[in-house]
Short mmCIF file of the C-alpha atoms (twelve columns), coordinates in Angstrom:
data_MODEL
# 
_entry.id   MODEL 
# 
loop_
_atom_site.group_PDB 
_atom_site.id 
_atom_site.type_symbol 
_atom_site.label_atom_id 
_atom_site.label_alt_id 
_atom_site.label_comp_id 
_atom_site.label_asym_id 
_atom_site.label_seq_id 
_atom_site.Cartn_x 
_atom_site.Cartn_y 
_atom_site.Cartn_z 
_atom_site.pdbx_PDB_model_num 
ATOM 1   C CA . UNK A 1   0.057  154.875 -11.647 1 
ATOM 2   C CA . UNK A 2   -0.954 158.288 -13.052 1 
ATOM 3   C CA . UNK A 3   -0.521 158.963 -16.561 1 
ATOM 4   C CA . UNK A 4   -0.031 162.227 -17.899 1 
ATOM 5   C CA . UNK A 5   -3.140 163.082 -20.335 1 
ATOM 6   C CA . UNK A 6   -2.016 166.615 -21.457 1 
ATOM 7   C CA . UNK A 7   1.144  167.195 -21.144 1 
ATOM 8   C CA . UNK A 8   0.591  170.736 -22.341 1 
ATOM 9   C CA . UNK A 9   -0.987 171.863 -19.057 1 
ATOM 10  C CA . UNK A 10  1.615  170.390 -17.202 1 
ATOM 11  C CA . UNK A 11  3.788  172.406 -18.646 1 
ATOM 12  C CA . UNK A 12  1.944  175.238 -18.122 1 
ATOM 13  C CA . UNK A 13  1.496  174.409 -14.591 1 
ATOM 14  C CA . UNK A 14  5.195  173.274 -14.033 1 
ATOM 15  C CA . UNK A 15  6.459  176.733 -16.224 1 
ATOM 16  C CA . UNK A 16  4.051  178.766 -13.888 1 
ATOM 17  C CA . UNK A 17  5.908  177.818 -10.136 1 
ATOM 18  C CA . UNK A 18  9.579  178.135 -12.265 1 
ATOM 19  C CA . UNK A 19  11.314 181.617 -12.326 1 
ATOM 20  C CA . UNK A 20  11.230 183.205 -15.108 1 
ATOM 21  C CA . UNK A 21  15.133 182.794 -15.950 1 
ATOM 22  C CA . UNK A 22  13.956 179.045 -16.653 1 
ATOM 23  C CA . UNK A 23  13.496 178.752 -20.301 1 
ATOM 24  C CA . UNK A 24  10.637 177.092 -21.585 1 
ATOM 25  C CA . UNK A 25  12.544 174.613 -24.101 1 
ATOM 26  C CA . UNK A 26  14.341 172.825 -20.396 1 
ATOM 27  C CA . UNK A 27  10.567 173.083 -18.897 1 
ATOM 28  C CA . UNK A 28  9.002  171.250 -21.701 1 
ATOM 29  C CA . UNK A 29  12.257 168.766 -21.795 1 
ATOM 30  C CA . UNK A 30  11.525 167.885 -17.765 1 
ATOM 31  C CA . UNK A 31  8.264  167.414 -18.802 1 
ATOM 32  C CA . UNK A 32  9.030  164.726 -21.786 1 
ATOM 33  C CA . UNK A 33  11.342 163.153 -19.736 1 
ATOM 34  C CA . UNK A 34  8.827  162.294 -16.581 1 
ATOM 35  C CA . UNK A 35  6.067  161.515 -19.186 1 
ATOM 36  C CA . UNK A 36  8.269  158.935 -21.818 1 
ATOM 37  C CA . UNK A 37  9.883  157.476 -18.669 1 
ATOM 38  C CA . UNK A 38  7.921  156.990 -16.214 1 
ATOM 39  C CA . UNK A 39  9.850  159.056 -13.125 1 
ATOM 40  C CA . UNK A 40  8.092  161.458 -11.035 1 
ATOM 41  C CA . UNK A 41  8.373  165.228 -11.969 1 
ATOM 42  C CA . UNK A 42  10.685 165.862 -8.603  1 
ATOM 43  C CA . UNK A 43  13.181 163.112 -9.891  1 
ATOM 44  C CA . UNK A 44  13.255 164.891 -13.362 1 
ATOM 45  C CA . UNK A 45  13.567 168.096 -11.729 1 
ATOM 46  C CA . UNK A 46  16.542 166.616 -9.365  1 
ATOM 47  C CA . UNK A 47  18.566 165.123 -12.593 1 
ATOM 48  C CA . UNK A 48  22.214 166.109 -12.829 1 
ATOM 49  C CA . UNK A 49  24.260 165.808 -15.817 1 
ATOM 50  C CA . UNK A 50  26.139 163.039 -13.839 1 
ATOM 51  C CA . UNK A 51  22.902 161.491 -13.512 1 
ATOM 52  C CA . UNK A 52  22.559 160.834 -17.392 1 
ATOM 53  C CA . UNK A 53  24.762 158.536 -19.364 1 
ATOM 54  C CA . UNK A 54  24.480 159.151 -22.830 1 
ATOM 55  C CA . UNK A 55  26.905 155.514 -23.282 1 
ATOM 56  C CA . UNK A 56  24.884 153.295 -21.610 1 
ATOM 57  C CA . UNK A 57  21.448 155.043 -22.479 1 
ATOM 58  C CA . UNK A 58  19.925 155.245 -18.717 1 
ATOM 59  C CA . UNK A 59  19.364 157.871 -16.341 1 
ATOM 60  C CA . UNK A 60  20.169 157.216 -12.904 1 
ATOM 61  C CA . UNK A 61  17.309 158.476 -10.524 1 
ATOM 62  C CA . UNK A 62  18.819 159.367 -6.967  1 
ATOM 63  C CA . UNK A 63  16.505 159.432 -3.717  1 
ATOM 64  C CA . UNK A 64  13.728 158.150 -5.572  1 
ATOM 65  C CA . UNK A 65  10.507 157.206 -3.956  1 
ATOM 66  C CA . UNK A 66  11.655 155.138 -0.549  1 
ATOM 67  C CA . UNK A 67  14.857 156.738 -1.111  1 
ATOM 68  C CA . UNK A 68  16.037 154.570 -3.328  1 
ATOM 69  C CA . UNK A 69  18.255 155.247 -6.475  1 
ATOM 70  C CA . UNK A 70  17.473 153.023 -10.003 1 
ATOM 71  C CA . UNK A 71  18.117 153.306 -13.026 1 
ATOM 72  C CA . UNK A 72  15.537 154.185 -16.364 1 
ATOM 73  C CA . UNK A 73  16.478 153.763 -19.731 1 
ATOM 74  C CA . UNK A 74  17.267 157.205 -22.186 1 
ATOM 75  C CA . UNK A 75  14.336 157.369 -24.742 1 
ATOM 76  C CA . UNK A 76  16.161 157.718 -28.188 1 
ATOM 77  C CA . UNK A 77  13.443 160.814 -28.806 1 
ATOM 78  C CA . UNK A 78  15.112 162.339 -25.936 1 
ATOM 79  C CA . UNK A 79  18.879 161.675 -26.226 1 
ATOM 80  C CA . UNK A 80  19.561 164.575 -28.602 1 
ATOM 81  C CA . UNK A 81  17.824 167.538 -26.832 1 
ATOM 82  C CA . UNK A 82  18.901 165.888 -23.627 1 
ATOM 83  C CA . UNK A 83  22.902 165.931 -25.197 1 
ATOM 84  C CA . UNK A 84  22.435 169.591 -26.109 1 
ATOM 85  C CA . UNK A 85  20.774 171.009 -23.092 1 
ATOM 86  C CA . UNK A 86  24.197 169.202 -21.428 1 
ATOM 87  C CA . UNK A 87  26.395 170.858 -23.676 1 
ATOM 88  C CA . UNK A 88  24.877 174.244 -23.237 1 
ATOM 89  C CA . UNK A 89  25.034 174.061 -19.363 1 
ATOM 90  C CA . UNK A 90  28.721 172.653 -19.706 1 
ATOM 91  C CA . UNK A 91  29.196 176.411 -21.863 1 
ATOM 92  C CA . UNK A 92  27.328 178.557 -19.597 1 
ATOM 93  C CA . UNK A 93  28.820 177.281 -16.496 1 
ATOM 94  C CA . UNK A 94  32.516 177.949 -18.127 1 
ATOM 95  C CA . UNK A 95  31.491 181.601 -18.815 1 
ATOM 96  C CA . UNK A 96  29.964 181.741 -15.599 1 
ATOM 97  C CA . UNK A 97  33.712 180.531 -13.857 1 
ATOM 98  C CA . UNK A 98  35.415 183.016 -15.871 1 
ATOM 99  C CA . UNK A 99  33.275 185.730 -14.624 1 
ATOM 100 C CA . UNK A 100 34.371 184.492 -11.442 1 
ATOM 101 C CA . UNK A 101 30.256 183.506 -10.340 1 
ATOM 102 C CA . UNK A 102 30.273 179.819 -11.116 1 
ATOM 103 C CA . UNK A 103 30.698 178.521 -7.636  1 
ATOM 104 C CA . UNK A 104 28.505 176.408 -5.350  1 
ATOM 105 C CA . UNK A 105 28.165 176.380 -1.401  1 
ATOM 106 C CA . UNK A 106 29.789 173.441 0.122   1 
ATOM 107 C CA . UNK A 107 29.743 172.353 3.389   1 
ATOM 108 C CA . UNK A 108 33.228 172.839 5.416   1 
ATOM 109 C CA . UNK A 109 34.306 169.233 5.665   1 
ATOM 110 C CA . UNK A 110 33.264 169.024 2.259   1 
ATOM 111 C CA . UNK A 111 35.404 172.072 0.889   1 
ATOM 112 C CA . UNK A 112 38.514 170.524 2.637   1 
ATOM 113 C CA . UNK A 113 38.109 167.542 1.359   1 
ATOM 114 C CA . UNK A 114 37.437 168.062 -2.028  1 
ATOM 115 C CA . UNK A 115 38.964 171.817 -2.725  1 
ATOM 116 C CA . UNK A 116 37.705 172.020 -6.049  1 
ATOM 117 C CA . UNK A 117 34.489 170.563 -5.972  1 
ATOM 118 C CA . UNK A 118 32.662 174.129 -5.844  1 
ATOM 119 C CA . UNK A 119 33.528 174.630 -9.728  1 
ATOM 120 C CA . UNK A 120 33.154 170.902 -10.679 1 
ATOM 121 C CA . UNK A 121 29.937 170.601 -13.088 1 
ATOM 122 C CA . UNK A 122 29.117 167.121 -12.341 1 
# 
């Protein structure tokens, strides 16, 4: 196991490879989350907001090392900047719909089968 000793450079590091419309405040939450629970920085990068549940206090890691999903408990120092970073994504994804850019690529069996899934944020 590899523990983290300065988190600062990692976010240096991690803030460094992101583009630059990646604000530093989600960088440095990534960063947290890997370091107070224990997942890998690729499985905090993966995270949906499906992935957290804020009623059960976990996080559900998907394709995990061995490709294997589990789940990690929500630090409490997290759950509130974790809750508004969700909220804030929820808002910017409803402006982005209403500007008509909010949609993702599906694949076509996909887009048949679930029509609406494109504009789903979760």
């Amino acid at each position: 196991m590899r523990i983290v000793s300065h988190p600062a450079k990692s976010v240096g590091r991690l803030q460094e490879s992101c583009p630059p419309q990646v604000p530093l405040e989600l960088v440095t939450l990534k960063v947290d989350a890997a370091v107070s629970t224990g997942m890998r920085l690729m499985e905090c990068l993966r995270l949906r907001i499906k992935d957290v549940d804020f009623a059960r206090d976990e996080m559900y890691v998907r394709s995990g090392k061995g490709k294997k999903g589990r789940r990690v408990p929500l630090p409490i120092s997290l759950r509130e900047r974790l809750f508004r970073q969700r909220e804030w994504t929820l808002l910017r994804h409803a402006s982005d719909l209403a500007q008509g850019i909010g949609r993702v690529y599906l694949p076509h069996a996909l887009a048949r089968k679930y029509p609406n899934a494109d504009t789903k944020p979760g």
